[in-house]
Coordinates of C-alpha atoms in Angstrom, one line a residue:
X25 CA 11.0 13.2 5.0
X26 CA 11.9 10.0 3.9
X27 CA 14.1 8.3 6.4
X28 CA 14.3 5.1 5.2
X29 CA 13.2 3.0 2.2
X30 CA 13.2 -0.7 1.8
X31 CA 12.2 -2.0 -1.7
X32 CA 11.0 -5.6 -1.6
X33 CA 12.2 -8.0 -4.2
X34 CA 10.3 -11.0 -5.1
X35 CA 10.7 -13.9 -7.3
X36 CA 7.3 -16.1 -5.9
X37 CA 5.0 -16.2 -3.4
X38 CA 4.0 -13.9 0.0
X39 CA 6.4 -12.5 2.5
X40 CA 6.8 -15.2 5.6
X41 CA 6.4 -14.2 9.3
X42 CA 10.3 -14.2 9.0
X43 CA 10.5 -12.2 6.4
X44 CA 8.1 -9.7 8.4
X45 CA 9.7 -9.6 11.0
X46 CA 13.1 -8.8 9.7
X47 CA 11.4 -5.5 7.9
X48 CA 9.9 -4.6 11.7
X49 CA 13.7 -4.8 12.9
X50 CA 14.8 -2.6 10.4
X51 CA 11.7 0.0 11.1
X52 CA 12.3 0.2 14.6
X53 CA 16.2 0.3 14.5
X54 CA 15.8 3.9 15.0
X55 CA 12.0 4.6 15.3
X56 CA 11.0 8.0 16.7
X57 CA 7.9 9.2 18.6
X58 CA 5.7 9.2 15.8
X59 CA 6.6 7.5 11.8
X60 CA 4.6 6.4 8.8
X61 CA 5.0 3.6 7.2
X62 CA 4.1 3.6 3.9
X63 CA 3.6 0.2 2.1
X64 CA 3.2 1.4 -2.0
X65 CA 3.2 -0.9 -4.8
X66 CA 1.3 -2.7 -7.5
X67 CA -2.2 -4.7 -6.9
X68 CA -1.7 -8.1 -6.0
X69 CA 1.8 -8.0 -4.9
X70 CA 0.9 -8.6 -1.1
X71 CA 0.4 -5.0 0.7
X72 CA -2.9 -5.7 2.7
X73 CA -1.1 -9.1 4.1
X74 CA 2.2 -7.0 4.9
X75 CA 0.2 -4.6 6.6
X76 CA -2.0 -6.9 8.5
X77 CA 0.8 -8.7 10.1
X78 CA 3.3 -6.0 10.6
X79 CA 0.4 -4.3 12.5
X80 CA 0.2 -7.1 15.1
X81 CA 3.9 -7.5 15.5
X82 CA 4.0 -4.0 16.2
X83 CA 1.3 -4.1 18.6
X84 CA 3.1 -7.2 20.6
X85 CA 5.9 -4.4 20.8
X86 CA 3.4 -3.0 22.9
X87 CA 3.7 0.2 20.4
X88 CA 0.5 1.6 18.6
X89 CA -0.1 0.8 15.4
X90 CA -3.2 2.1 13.0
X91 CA -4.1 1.1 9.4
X92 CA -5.2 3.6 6.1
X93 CA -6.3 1.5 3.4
X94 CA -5.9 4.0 0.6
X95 CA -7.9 2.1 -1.6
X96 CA -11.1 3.3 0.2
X97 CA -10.5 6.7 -1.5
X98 CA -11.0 4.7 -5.0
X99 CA -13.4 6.0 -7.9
X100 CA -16.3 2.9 -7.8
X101 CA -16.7 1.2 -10.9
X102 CA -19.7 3.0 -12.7
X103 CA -17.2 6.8 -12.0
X104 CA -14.5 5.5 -13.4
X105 CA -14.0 7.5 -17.4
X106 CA -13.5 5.4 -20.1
X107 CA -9.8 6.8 -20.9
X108 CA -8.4 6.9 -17.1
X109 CA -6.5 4.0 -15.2
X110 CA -5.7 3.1 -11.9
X111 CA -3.4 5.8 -11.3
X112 CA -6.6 8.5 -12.1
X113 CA -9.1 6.9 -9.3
X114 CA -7.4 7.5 -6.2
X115 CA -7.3 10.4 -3.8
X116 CA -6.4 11.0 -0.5
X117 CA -8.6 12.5 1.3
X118 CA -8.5 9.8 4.3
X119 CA -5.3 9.5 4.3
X120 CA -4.5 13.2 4.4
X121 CA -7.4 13.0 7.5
X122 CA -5.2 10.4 9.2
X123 CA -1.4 11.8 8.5
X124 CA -2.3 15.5 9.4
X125 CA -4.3 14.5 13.2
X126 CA -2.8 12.4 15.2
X127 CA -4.9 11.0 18.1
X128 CA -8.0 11.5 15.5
X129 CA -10.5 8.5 15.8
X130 CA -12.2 8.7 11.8
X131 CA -15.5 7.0 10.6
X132 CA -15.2 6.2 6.9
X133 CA -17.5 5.2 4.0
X134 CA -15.4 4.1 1.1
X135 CA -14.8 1.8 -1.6
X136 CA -15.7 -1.3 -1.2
X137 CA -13.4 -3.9 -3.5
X138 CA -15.7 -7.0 -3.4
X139 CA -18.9 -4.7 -4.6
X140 CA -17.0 -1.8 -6.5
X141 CA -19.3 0.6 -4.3
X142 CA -18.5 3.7 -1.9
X143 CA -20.6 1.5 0.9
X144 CA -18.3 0.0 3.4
X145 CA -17.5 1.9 6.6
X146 CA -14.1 1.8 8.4
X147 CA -13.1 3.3 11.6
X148 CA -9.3 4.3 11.5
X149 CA -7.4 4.9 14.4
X150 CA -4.5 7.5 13.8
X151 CA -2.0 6.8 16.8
X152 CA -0.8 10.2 18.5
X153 CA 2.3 8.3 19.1
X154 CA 2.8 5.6 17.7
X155 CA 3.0 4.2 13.6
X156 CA 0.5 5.1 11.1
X157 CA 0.4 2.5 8.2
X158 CA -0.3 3.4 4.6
X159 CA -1.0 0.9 1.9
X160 CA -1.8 0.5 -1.2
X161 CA -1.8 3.0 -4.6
X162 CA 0.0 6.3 -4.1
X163 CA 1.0 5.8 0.0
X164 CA 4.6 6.9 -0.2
X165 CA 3.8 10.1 -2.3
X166 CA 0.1 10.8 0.3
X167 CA 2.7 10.5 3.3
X168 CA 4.9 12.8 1.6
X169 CA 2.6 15.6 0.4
X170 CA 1.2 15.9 3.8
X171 CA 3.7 15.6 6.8
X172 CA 7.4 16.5 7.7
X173 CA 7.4 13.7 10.4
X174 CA 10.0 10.7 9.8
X175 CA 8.5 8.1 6.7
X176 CA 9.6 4.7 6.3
X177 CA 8.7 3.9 2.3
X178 CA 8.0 -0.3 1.7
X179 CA 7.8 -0.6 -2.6
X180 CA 7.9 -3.8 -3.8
X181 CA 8.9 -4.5 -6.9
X182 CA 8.3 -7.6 -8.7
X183 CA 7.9 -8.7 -12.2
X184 CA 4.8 -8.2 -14.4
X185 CA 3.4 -11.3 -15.2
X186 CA 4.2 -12.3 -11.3
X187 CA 1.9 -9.6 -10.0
X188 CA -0.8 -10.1 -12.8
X189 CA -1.1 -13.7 -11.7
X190 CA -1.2 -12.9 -8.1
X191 CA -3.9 -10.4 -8.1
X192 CA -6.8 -12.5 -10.8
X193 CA -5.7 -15.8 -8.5
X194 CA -7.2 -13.6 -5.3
X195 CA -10.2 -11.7 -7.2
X196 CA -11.2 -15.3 -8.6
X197 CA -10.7 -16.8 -5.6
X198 CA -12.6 -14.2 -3.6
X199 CA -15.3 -14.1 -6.2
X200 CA -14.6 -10.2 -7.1
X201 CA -13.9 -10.9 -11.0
X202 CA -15.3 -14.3 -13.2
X203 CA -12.3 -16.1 -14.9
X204 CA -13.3 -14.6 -18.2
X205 CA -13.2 -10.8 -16.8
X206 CA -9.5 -11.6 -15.4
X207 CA -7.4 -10.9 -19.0
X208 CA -9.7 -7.5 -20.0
X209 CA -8.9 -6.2 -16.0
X210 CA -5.4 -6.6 -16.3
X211 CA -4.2 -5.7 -19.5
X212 CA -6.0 -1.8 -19.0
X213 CA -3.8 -1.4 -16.1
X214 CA -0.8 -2.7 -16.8
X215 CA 1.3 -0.2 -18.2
X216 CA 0.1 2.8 -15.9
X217 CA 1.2 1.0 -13.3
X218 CA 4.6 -0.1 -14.5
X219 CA 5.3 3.5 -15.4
X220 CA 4.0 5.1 -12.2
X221 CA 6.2 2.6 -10.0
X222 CA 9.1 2.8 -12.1
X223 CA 8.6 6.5 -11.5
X224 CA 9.0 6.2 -7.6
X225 CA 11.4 3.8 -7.0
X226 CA 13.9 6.2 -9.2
X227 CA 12.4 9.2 -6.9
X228 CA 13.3 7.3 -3.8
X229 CA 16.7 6.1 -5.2
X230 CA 17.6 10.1 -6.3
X231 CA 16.4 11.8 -3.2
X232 CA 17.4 9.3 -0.7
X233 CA 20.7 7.9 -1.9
X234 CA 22.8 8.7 1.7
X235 CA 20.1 6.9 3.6
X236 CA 19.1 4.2 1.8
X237 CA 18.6 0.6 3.0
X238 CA 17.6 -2.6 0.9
X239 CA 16.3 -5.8 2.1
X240 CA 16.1 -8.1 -0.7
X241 CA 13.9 -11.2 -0.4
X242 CA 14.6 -13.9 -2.7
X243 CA 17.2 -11.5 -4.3

């Protein structure tokens, strides 16, 4: 059940501690025992850092907080057919494992974005009570499939070129892709991703029109 969404609207640049903070006020406005947050949009646009830093401004709340990377269920590299895109090498098997047991303490080997291997282990902490966090590819519609319990959904939605530039800036700088790799990359999965997102932000709008909240940064 969704019981909240909060698309994120961006012209430039990450979200500030501010700006953080003022999504955490509108989560825990009416916060019950247990709610997942999922935090869904396009690579590049900022999840991981939202995530990280809403984590420990929940935990100063003295509330428990845990983190599902749901890109550790990706397809490595070598996997991948020819003809798919990013929408085809995701699953959600650890984030299923997280959503469905609470209190469950999980030891993962997944996908490891810097080597493009299933080789880097995570141990995830799903809070009994507490807030599960989902990010990345497809965490509004895992958190969905596999719980009735409450769901905040965080989409942002910026432009094209704006996300294109922010992801190759952080794979060059973190040495994932060469400059010459970054136009090939981006231009495969470009348009599965604009019609996959376009797809659930007009879910979320249908199902969820009584409910629906908006912060809009940099509107």
């Amino acid at each position: 059940m969704i019981q909240k969404s909060i698309p994120i609207q961006k012209e430039k640049g990450f979200l500030s501690d501010d700006e953080i903070k003022k999504i955490w006020k509108e989560v825990r406005a009416d916060q019950p025992e247990r709610l997942i947050v999922a935090i869904d949009g396009a690579p590049g646009t900022g999840k991981s850092i939202l995530a990280d830093k809403i984590q420990k401004i929940i935990n100063a709340d003295n509330i428990a907080a845990g983190i599902v990377e749901t890109d550790l269920d990706c397809l490595p590299w070598n996997e991948r057919p020819t003809d798919s895109s990013l929408m085809d090498w995701h699953n959600d098997t650890i984030s299923k494992e997280a959503i469905i047991h609470p209190g469950a303490n999980l030891l993962y080997t997944g996908y490891d974005t810097v080597t493009h291997k299933r080789n880097v282990t995570k141990r995830i902490i799903s809070p009994k009570k507490g807030i599960l966090i989902l990010e990345g590819l497809h965490s509004i519609e895992y958190a969905r499939q596999h719980t009735n319990d409450a769901i905040v959904a965080i989409l942002f939605q910026v432009s094209n070129e704006l996300r294109e530039i922010n992801r190759a800036e952080r794979n060059v700088r973190q040495r994932r892709w060469k400059a010459s790799e970054v136009e090939s990359r981006t231009k495969a999965q470009r348009n599965s991703a604009v019609t996959y997102y376009g797809d659930i932000s007009r879910e979320i709008a249908q199902t969820n029109g009584n409910i629906h909240n908006t912060i809009r940064i940099f509107p």
